[in-house]
Amino acid sequence: MRAKAVFASATLSMAAFVSSASAQSAPTVNLYVGYTAGGGYDVYGRMVGRFMSRHLPGSPTILIQNMPGAGSLRLANWLYSVAPKDGNTFGIVARGVAFDTLLGLPGTNYDATKFTWLGSAANEVSVCVAWHTSKIKTVDQIFSEEWIVGGTGGSADTDQYPKLINGVLGTKMKLVVGYPGGNDVNLAMERGEVQGRCGWSWSSVKSTTPDWIRDKKVNVLMQLSLNKHPDLPNVPLVLDLAKTPLQKGIFQLVFARQVLGRPFLAPPGIPPERAAILRKAFMDTMQDKEFLAETERAKLEITPVSGEEVQKLVADAYAMPPEVIKKTAELLKD
């Protein structure tokens, strides 16, 4: 049976059942996206929701809803404390959600190590881009000239990365916060409200604004990850700008989240057998030929990471040297 995905707003509630091939009914599965419609997380969430049903027992309807707020912290907190723990609810959140409690960020009312991590659809490289009309053309300029960038709040890369890089390297990014999602930051660039965006997944740049690359509407200044993207061999990597072991350790801790490029998670404490089913269905979706063909057409990068790998990466992050964690937390404070 082909997967069925229903797209709706966060306020929509629905109780629906679909018959399985064995004539047994399967309850609706709810997939929440921690951002507004149209951005990178939303695109990945809807694509996964569209195909994952066929890999779940009974091929249930997957109801996709948006629950934006605080860089997806609203959804993370809701999944942790409020969402049903029956294994029929999961979500996609900012990659930083896994590390925010470790770094003491406000508004993180959860223990990231206790979430049921289902996997990540992409091992990401993020970038800093400057709008073409901005005077900023190279990364060297942001060490001496103010550069205004837009952020989506809370746990979002668009907020955390500029603060971190300013604190570690002494760059002069000025952050304008409060945009509901990445699409809104893009509109702000076009309107001239901000001059760029720092902490934008390269896969999203390619899938949501391919014309910007083609028409040179943005200049890619810097890559934010542990390794360079093959598309961008001549764009500087942030780790290469680190001068001391502490600076490098901070960047390694923070940019480890890029491995969790598009993380999907369920509430803590769901039945183990249901967790196993969701994890398997997620990874089976990542290998689904029709899914891969569709993501290729949509220019979405799929470099999956299993739920078990994500769970270990999160646990390893919480075991980092205390001095690195402390300094990183200080830099990310408001």
mmCIF file of C-alpha atoms in Angstrom:
data_model
loop_
_atom_site.group_PDB
_atom_site.id
_atom_site.type_symbol
_atom_site.label_atom_id
_atom_site.label_comp_id
_atom_site.label_asym_id
_atom_site.label_seq_id
_atom_site.Cartn_x
_atom_site.Cartn_y
_atom_site.Cartn_z
ATOM 1 C CA MET A 1 0.000 0.000 0.000
ATOM 2 C CA ARG A 2 1.386 3.394 -0.959
ATOM 3 C CA ALA A 3 2.243 5.739 1.877
ATOM 4 C CA LYS A 4 -0.264 8.429 2.682
ATOM 5 C CA ALA A 5 0.684 11.695 4.265
ATOM 6 C CA VAL A 6 -1.744 14.326 5.390
ATOM 7 C CA PHE A 7 -0.442 17.862 5.766
ATOM 8 C CA ALA A 8 -1.993 20.069 8.441
ATOM 9 C CA SER A 9 -1.294 22.876 10.892
ATOM 10 C CA ALA A 10 -0.278 22.307 14.504
ATOM 11 C CA THR A 11 -3.759 23.150 15.701
ATOM 12 C CA LEU A 12 -5.387 20.438 13.658
ATOM 13 C CA SER A 13 -6.282 17.247 15.467
ATOM 14 C CA MET A 14 -7.467 14.127 13.766
ATOM 15 C CA ALA A 15 -8.370 10.579 14.674
ATOM 16 C CA ALA A 16 -8.153 8.360 11.639
ATOM 17 C CA PHE A 17 -7.575 4.736 10.937
ATOM 18 C CA VAL A 18 -6.547 2.952 7.804
ATOM 19 C CA SER A 19 -6.985 -0.738 7.133
ATOM 20 C CA SER A 20 -3.881 -2.824 6.733
ATOM 21 C CA ALA A 21 -3.448 -5.580 4.228
ATOM 22 C CA SER A 22 -4.364 -8.031 6.950
ATOM 23 C CA ALA A 23 -7.688 -6.210 7.535
ATOM 24 C CA GLN A 24 -6.451 -4.989 10.910
ATOM 25 C CA SER A 25 -6.705 -1.270 11.641
ATOM 26 C CA ALA A 26 -3.578 0.788 12.264
ATOM 27 C CA PRO A 27 -3.793 3.988 14.320
ATOM 28 C CA THR A 28 -2.770 7.298 12.860
ATOM 29 C CA VAL A 29 0.887 8.159 13.402
ATOM 30 C CA ASN A 30 1.594 11.809 14.178
ATOM 31 C CA LEU A 31 4.753 13.436 12.821
ATOM 32 C CA TYR A 32 5.480 16.948 14.127
ATOM 33 C CA VAL A 33 7.836 19.467 12.533
ATOM 34 C CA GLY A 34 9.426 21.980 14.906
ATOM 35 C CA TYR A 35 9.384 24.791 12.342
ATOM 36 C CA THR A 36 7.015 26.645 10.035
ATOM 37 C CA ALA A 37 6.186 25.302 6.590
ATOM 38 C CA GLY A 38 8.579 25.725 3.702
ATOM 39 C CA GLY A 39 11.978 25.538 5.401
ATOM 40 C CA GLY A 40 14.541 22.756 5.321
ATOM 41 C CA TYR A 41 13.308 20.823 8.365
ATOM 42 C CA ASP A 42 9.745 21.012 7.072
ATOM 43 C CA VAL A 43 10.766 19.725 3.637
ATOM 44 C CA TYR A 44 12.643 16.774 5.150
ATOM 45 C CA GLY A 45 9.845 16.031 7.608
ATOM 46 C CA ARG A 46 7.180 15.954 4.938
ATOM 47 C CA MET A 47 9.283 13.858 2.598
ATOM 48 C CA VAL A 48 9.968 11.245 5.287
ATOM 49 C CA GLY A 49 6.325 11.272 6.380
ATOM 50 C CA ARG A 50 5.199 10.719 2.823
ATOM 51 C CA PHE A 51 7.151 7.468 2.445
ATOM 52 C CA MET A 52 7.662 6.047 5.942
ATOM 53 C CA SER A 53 4.092 4.763 6.244
ATOM 54 C CA ARG A 54 4.736 1.895 3.850
ATOM 55 C CA HIS A 55 7.503 0.636 6.148
ATOM 56 C CA LEU A 56 5.340 0.599 9.292
ATOM 57 C CA PRO A 57 3.055 -2.319 10.201
ATOM 58 C CA GLY A 58 -0.393 -1.729 8.729
ATOM 59 C CA SER A 59 0.777 1.187 6.563
ATOM 60 C CA PRO A 60 -0.889 3.766 8.847
ATOM 61 C CA THR A 61 -1.819 7.275 7.842
ATOM 62 C CA ILE A 62 0.924 9.693 8.894
ATOM 63 C CA LEU A 63 -0.490 13.053 9.913
ATOM 64 C CA ILE A 64 2.112 15.801 9.550
ATOM 65 C CA GLN A 65 1.738 18.915 11.674
ATOM 66 C CA ASN A 66 3.871 21.988 12.310
ATOM 67 C CA MET A 67 4.621 23.043 15.888
ATOM 68 C CA PRO A 68 7.084 25.943 15.571
ATOM 69 C CA GLY A 69 8.569 27.912 18.425
ATOM 70 C CA ALA A 70 11.944 28.791 19.973
ATOM 71 C CA GLY A 71 13.998 27.073 17.305
ATOM 72 C CA SER A 72 11.992 23.842 17.797
ATOM 73 C CA LEU A 73 12.453 23.780 21.595
ATOM 74 C CA ARG A 74 8.685 24.050 21.947
ATOM 75 C CA LEU A 75 8.290 20.749 20.128
ATOM 76 C CA ALA A 76 11.200 19.102 21.959
ATOM 77 C CA ASN A 77 9.714 19.991 25.351
ATOM 78 C CA TRP A 78 6.270 18.824 24.249
ATOM 79 C CA LEU A 79 7.580 15.492 22.969
ATOM 80 C CA TYR A 80 9.465 14.944 26.211
ATOM 81 C CA SER A 81 6.732 15.820 28.712
ATOM 82 C CA VAL A 82 3.317 15.855 27.028
ATOM 83 C CA ALA A 83 3.208 13.669 23.925
ATOM 84 C CA PRO A 84 1.749 10.174 24.239
ATOM 85 C CA LYS A 85 4.338 7.468 24.818
ATOM 86 C CA ASP A 86 2.606 4.818 22.724
ATOM 87 C CA GLY A 87 5.076 5.019 19.855
ATOM 88 C CA ASN A 88 2.637 6.675 17.463
ATOM 89 C CA THR A 89 4.072 10.185 17.822
ATOM 90 C CA PHE A 90 7.455 11.459 16.712
ATOM 91 C CA GLY A 91 9.017 14.606 15.317
ATOM 92 C CA ILE A 92 11.870 16.380 13.588
ATOM 93 C CA VAL A 93 13.689 19.066 15.574
ATOM 94 C CA ALA A 94 16.748 21.280 15.292
ATOM 95 C CA ARG A 95 19.994 19.349 15.457
ATOM 96 C CA GLY A 96 21.030 21.489 18.414
ATOM 97 C CA VAL A 97 18.249 20.056 20.588
ATOM 98 C CA ALA A 98 20.476 17.087 21.424
ATOM 99 C CA PHE A 99 23.124 19.329 22.983
ATOM 100 C CA ASP A 100 21.219 22.249 24.484
ATOM 101 C CA THR A 101 20.664 20.748 27.935
ATOM 102 C CA LEU A 102 24.368 19.864 28.101
ATOM 103 C CA LEU A 103 25.224 23.500 27.433
ATOM 104 C CA GLY A 104 22.675 24.870 29.898
ATOM 105 C CA LEU A 105 20.526 26.750 27.418
ATOM 106 C CA PRO A 106 17.309 28.205 28.880
ATOM 107 C CA GLY A 107 13.992 26.625 27.968
ATOM 108 C CA THR A 108 15.360 23.095 27.658
ATOM 109 C CA ASN A 109 13.076 21.119 29.941
ATOM 110 C CA TYR A 110 14.258 17.679 28.918
ATOM 111 C CA ASP A 111 17.125 15.193 29.144
ATOM 112 C CA ALA A 112 18.351 14.668 25.583
ATOM 113 C CA THR A 113 19.901 11.303 26.415
ATOM 114 C CA LYS A 114 16.442 9.920 27.259
ATOM 115 C CA PHE A 115 14.712 10.720 23.981
ATOM 116 C CA THR A 116 14.118 7.790 21.637
ATOM 117 C CA TRP A 117 16.322 8.862 18.733
ATOM 118 C CA LEU A 118 15.080 7.298 15.490
ATOM 119 C CA GLY A 119 17.896 8.511 13.250
ATOM 120 C CA SER A 120 18.979 11.394 11.070
ATOM 121 C CA ALA A 121 18.209 11.780 7.383
ATOM 122 C CA ALA A 122 21.394 13.694 6.686
ATOM 123 C CA ASN A 123 24.918 14.198 7.948
ATOM 124 C CA GLU A 124 25.028 17.917 7.270
ATOM 125 C CA VAL A 125 27.399 20.726 6.428
ATOM 126 C CA SER A 126 26.056 24.177 7.249
ATOM 127 C CA VAL A 127 27.263 27.436 5.759
ATOM 128 C CA CYS A 128 27.368 31.161 6.378
ATOM 129 C CA VAL A 129 26.101 33.131 3.383
ATOM 130 C CA ALA A 130 26.044 36.853 2.643
ATOM 131 C CA TRP A 131 23.427 38.439 0.401
ATOM 132 C CA HIS A 132 24.932 39.626 -2.870
ATOM 133 C CA THR A 133 24.248 43.324 -2.186
ATOM 134 C CA SER A 134 26.073 43.151 1.159
ATOM 135 C CA LYS A 135 29.570 44.589 1.400
ATOM 136 C CA ILE A 136 30.661 41.270 2.938
ATOM 137 C CA LYS A 137 32.214 39.133 0.207
ATOM 138 C CA THR A 138 34.737 36.940 2.088
ATOM 139 C CA VAL A 139 35.061 35.451 5.565
ATOM 140 C CA ASP A 140 38.042 37.695 6.332
ATOM 141 C CA GLN A 141 35.771 40.750 6.310
ATOM 142 C CA ILE A 142 33.593 39.570 9.210
ATOM 143 C CA PHE A 143 36.605 39.920 11.520
ATOM 144 C CA SER A 144 36.716 43.669 10.944
ATOM 145 C CA GLU A 145 33.262 44.711 9.699
ATOM 146 C CA GLU A 146 29.818 44.310 11.276
ATOM 147 C CA TRP A 147 27.638 41.791 9.475
ATOM 148 C CA ILE A 148 23.896 41.574 10.268
ATOM 149 C CA VAL A 149 22.462 38.036 10.185
ATOM 150 C CA GLY A 150 18.983 36.670 10.920
ATOM 151 C CA GLY A 151 18.080 34.017 13.497
ATOM 152 C CA THR A 152 15.084 31.828 14.280
ATOM 153 C CA GLY A 153 15.543 31.612 18.053
ATOM 154 C CA GLY A 154 16.413 29.254 20.884
ATOM 155 C CA SER A 155 18.167 26.089 19.809
ATOM 156 C CA ALA A 156 18.515 27.102 16.175
ATOM 157 C CA ASP A 157 21.869 27.027 14.421
ATOM 158 C CA THR A 158 21.116 30.480 13.013
ATOM 159 C CA ASP A 159 21.324 31.860 16.561
ATOM 160 C CA GLN A 160 23.896 29.650 18.235
ATOM 161 C CA TYR A 161 26.535 29.562 15.516
ATOM 162 C CA PRO A 162 26.997 33.349 15.143
ATOM 163 C CA LYS A 163 27.267 33.769 18.931
ATOM 164 C CA LEU A 164 29.740 30.922 19.181
ATOM 165 C CA ILE A 165 31.946 32.050 16.302
ATOM 166 C CA ASN A 166 31.939 35.641 17.573
ATOM 167 C CA GLY A 167 33.016 34.418 21.003
ATOM 168 C CA VAL A 168 35.705 32.011 19.820
ATOM 169 C CA LEU A 169 37.194 33.875 16.870
ATOM 170 C CA GLY A 170 36.262 37.502 17.516
ATOM 171 C CA THR A 171 34.116 37.978 14.417
ATOM 172 C CA LYS A 172 31.586 40.813 14.265
ATOM 173 C CA MET A 173 28.267 39.188 13.425
ATOM 174 C CA LYS A 174 25.221 41.084 14.708
ATOM 175 C CA LEU A 175 22.269 38.765 15.266
ATOM 176 C CA VAL A 176 18.652 39.800 14.629
ATOM 177 C CA VAL A 177 16.438 37.183 16.294
ATOM 178 C CA GLY A 178 12.773 36.243 16.243
ATOM 179 C CA TYR A 179 12.111 35.010 12.726
ATOM 180 C CA PRO A 180 9.689 32.022 12.845
ATOM 181 C CA GLY A 181 11.645 29.915 10.359
ATOM 182 C CA GLY A 182 14.402 29.813 7.788
ATOM 183 C CA ASN A 183 12.074 30.941 5.018
ATOM 184 C CA ASP A 184 11.416 34.119 6.974
ATOM 185 C CA VAL A 185 15.145 34.797 7.292
ATOM 186 C CA ASN A 186 15.476 34.358 3.544
ATOM 187 C CA LEU A 187 12.694 36.885 2.951
ATOM 188 C CA ALA A 188 14.434 39.258 5.359
ATOM 189 C CA MET A 189 17.597 38.983 3.269
ATOM 190 C CA GLU A 190 15.651 39.814 0.126
ATOM 191 C CA ARG A 191 14.000 42.801 1.833
ATOM 192 C CA GLY A 192 17.308 44.081 3.171
ATOM 193 C CA GLU A 193 16.412 43.609 6.849
ATOM 194 C CA VAL A 194 19.476 41.411 7.318
ATOM 195 C CA GLN A 195 22.616 40.898 5.259
ATOM 196 C CA GLY A 196 22.967 37.155 5.562
ATOM 197 C CA ARG A 197 22.465 33.931 7.418
ATOM 198 C CA CYS A 198 24.990 31.834 9.343
ATOM 199 C CA GLY A 199 23.998 28.256 10.156
ATOM 200 C CA TRP A 200 22.097 27.200 7.035
ATOM 201 C CA SER A 201 22.358 23.619 5.817
ATOM 202 C CA TRP A 202 23.989 23.447 2.424
ATOM 203 C CA SER A 203 21.461 20.778 1.431
ATOM 204 C CA SER A 204 18.668 23.261 2.181
ATOM 205 C CA VAL A 205 20.365 26.014 0.215
ATOM 206 C CA LYS A 206 20.441 23.688 -2.788
ATOM 207 C CA SER A 207 16.905 22.348 -2.389
ATOM 208 C CA THR A 208 14.982 25.480 -1.377
ATOM 209 C CA THR A 209 16.876 28.245 -3.209
ATOM 210 C CA PRO A 210 18.767 26.673 -6.128
ATOM 211 C CA ASP A 211 18.289 29.871 -8.132
ATOM 212 C CA TRP A 212 20.251 31.795 -5.504
ATOM 213 C CA ILE A 213 23.271 29.621 -6.218
ATOM 214 C CA ARG A 214 22.767 29.740 -9.973
ATOM 215 C CA ASP A 215 22.258 33.511 -10.036
ATOM 216 C CA LYS A 216 24.950 34.221 -7.417
ATOM 217 C CA LYS A 217 22.467 35.850 -5.047
ATOM 218 C CA VAL A 218 24.552 34.720 -2.072
ATOM 219 C CA ASN A 219 28.260 34.439 -1.332
ATOM 220 C CA VAL A 220 29.214 31.343 0.672
ATOM 221 C CA LEU A 221 31.712 32.558 3.269
ATOM 222 C CA MET A 222 32.399 29.599 5.550
ATOM 223 C CA GLN A 223 31.533 25.940 6.188
ATOM 224 C CA LEU A 224 30.352 24.797 9.622
ATOM 225 C CA SER A 225 30.945 21.104 10.247
ATOM 226 C CA LEU A 226 33.722 18.663 11.073
ATOM 227 C CA ASN A 227 34.583 18.193 7.391
ATOM 228 C CA LYS A 228 34.150 20.138 4.158
ATOM 229 C CA HIS A 229 31.359 19.417 1.703
ATOM 230 C CA PRO A 230 32.547 18.060 -1.677
ATOM 231 C CA ASP A 231 30.617 20.865 -3.407
ATOM 232 C CA LEU A 232 32.661 23.534 -1.608
ATOM 233 C CA PRO A 233 36.359 22.610 -1.711
ATOM 234 C CA ASN A 234 37.546 26.225 -1.731
ATOM 235 C CA VAL A 235 35.278 27.574 1.014
ATOM 236 C CA PRO A 236 37.032 27.788 4.434
ATOM 237 C CA LEU A 237 36.091 25.304 7.173
ATOM 238 C CA VAL A 238 35.492 26.835 10.593
ATOM 239 C CA LEU A 239 37.761 24.281 12.320
ATOM 240 C CA ASP A 240 40.656 25.488 10.197
ATOM 241 C CA LEU A 241 40.256 28.969 11.692
ATOM 242 C CA ALA A 242 40.771 27.720 15.273
ATOM 243 C CA LYS A 243 44.085 28.824 16.819
ATOM 244 C CA THR A 244 44.210 26.845 20.089
ATOM 245 C CA PRO A 245 43.292 23.326 21.306
ATOM 246 C CA LEU A 246 40.437 24.806 23.383
ATOM 247 C CA GLN A 247 39.016 26.635 20.371
ATOM 248 C CA LYS A 248 39.213 23.451 18.330
ATOM 249 C CA GLY A 249 37.566 21.429 21.132
ATOM 250 C CA ILE A 250 34.681 23.902 21.332
ATOM 251 C CA PHE A 251 34.099 23.694 17.598
ATOM 252 C CA GLN A 252 34.305 19.892 17.670
ATOM 253 C CA LEU A 253 31.677 19.726 20.427
ATOM 254 C CA VAL A 254 29.271 22.130 18.779
ATOM 255 C CA PHE A 255 29.649 20.977 15.200
ATOM 256 C CA ALA A 256 29.281 17.304 16.118
ATOM 257 C CA ARG A 257 25.583 18.134 15.878
ATOM 258 C CA GLN A 258 26.002 18.343 12.109
ATOM 259 C CA VAL A 259 26.036 14.533 12.083
ATOM 260 C CA LEU A 260 22.477 14.893 13.363
ATOM 261 C CA GLY A 261 21.667 17.007 10.336
ATOM 262 C CA ARG A 262 17.945 16.179 10.229
ATOM 263 C CA PRO A 263 17.169 14.330 13.468
ATOM 264 C CA PHE A 264 13.933 12.447 14.080
ATOM 265 C CA LEU A 265 12.990 11.476 17.627
ATOM 266 C CA ALA A 266 10.167 10.025 19.679
ATOM 267 C CA PRO A 267 9.305 10.626 23.340
ATOM 268 C CA PRO A 268 11.295 8.862 26.056
ATOM 269 C CA GLY A 269 9.878 5.699 27.526
ATOM 270 C CA ILE A 270 7.999 4.346 24.530
ATOM 271 C CA PRO A 271 7.727 0.530 24.427
ATOM 272 C CA PRO A 272 11.072 -0.969 23.319
ATOM 273 C CA GLU A 273 9.429 -3.030 20.597
ATOM 274 C CA ARG A 274 7.790 0.103 19.195
ATOM 275 C CA ALA A 275 11.104 1.978 19.294
ATOM 276 C CA ALA A 276 12.682 -0.845 17.290
ATOM 277 C CA ILE A 277 9.842 -0.732 14.746
ATOM 278 C CA LEU A 278 10.156 3.039 14.285
ATOM 279 C CA ARG A 279 13.935 2.897 13.939
ATOM 280 C CA LYS A 280 13.754 0.110 11.381
ATOM 281 C CA ALA A 281 10.996 1.874 9.439
ATOM 282 C CA PHE A 282 13.049 5.067 9.388
ATOM 283 C CA MET A 283 16.173 3.359 8.049
ATOM 284 C CA ASP A 284 14.124 1.324 5.556
ATOM 285 C CA THR A 285 12.671 4.605 4.302
ATOM 286 C CA MET A 286 16.193 5.953 3.827
ATOM 287 C CA GLN A 287 16.839 3.039 1.422
ATOM 288 C CA ASP A 288 13.459 3.149 -0.338
ATOM 289 C CA LYS A 289 14.125 3.525 -4.081
ATOM 290 C CA GLU A 290 11.095 5.732 -4.700
ATOM 291 C CA PHE A 291 11.989 7.886 -1.697
ATOM 292 C CA LEU A 292 15.553 8.305 -2.953
ATOM 293 C CA ALA A 293 14.359 9.155 -6.453
ATOM 294 C CA GLU A 294 12.003 11.780 -5.052
ATOM 295 C CA THR A 295 14.631 13.298 -2.771
ATOM 296 C CA GLU A 296 17.049 13.476 -5.683
ATOM 297 C CA ARG A 297 14.456 15.367 -7.727
ATOM 298 C CA ALA A 298 13.926 17.705 -4.774
ATOM 299 C CA LYS A 299 17.700 18.150 -4.373
ATOM 300 C CA LEU A 300 17.615 16.806 -0.800
ATOM 301 C CA GLU A 301 20.778 15.118 0.403
ATOM 302 C CA ILE A 302 20.211 11.766 2.080
ATOM 303 C CA THR A 303 23.159 10.525 4.145
ATOM 304 C CA PRO A 304 21.379 8.597 6.899
ATOM 305 C CA VAL A 305 22.573 7.984 10.438
ATOM 306 C CA SER A 306 20.837 5.236 12.442
ATOM 307 C CA GLY A 307 18.990 5.815 15.695
ATOM 308 C CA GLU A 308 21.543 3.733 17.564
ATOM 309 C CA GLU A 309 24.389 5.860 16.186
ATOM 310 C CA VAL A 310 22.603 9.068 17.137
ATOM 311 C CA GLN A 311 21.924 7.763 20.645
ATOM 312 C CA LYS A 312 25.650 6.997 21.071
ATOM 313 C CA LEU A 313 26.752 10.350 19.657
ATOM 314 C CA VAL A 314 24.519 12.164 22.139
ATOM 315 C CA ALA A 315 25.862 10.093 25.044
ATOM 316 C CA ASP A 316 29.461 10.726 23.927
ATOM 317 C CA ALA A 317 28.868 14.478 23.782
ATOM 318 C CA TYR A 318 27.755 14.486 27.403
ATOM 319 C CA ALA A 319 31.078 12.814 28.299
ATOM 320 C CA MET A 320 33.260 15.588 26.775
ATOM 321 C CA PRO A 321 35.944 17.254 28.976
ATOM 322 C CA PRO A 322 34.299 19.588 31.523
ATOM 323 C CA GLU A 323 36.435 22.598 30.555
ATOM 324 C CA VAL A 324 35.290 22.357 26.928
ATOM 325 C CA ILE A 325 31.639 22.025 27.954
ATOM 326 C CA LYS A 326 31.908 24.922 30.423
ATOM 327 C CA LYS A 327 33.517 27.321 27.952
ATOM 328 C CA THR A 328 31.081 26.373 25.197
ATOM 329 C CA ALA A 329 28.130 26.945 27.523
ATOM 330 C CA GLU A 330 29.482 30.370 28.485
ATOM 331 C CA LEU A 331 29.776 31.393 24.852
ATOM 332 C CA LEU A 332 26.230 30.336 24.015
ATOM 333 C CA LYS A 333 24.570 32.189 26.884
ATOM 334 C CA ASP A 334 22.370 35.133 25.923
#
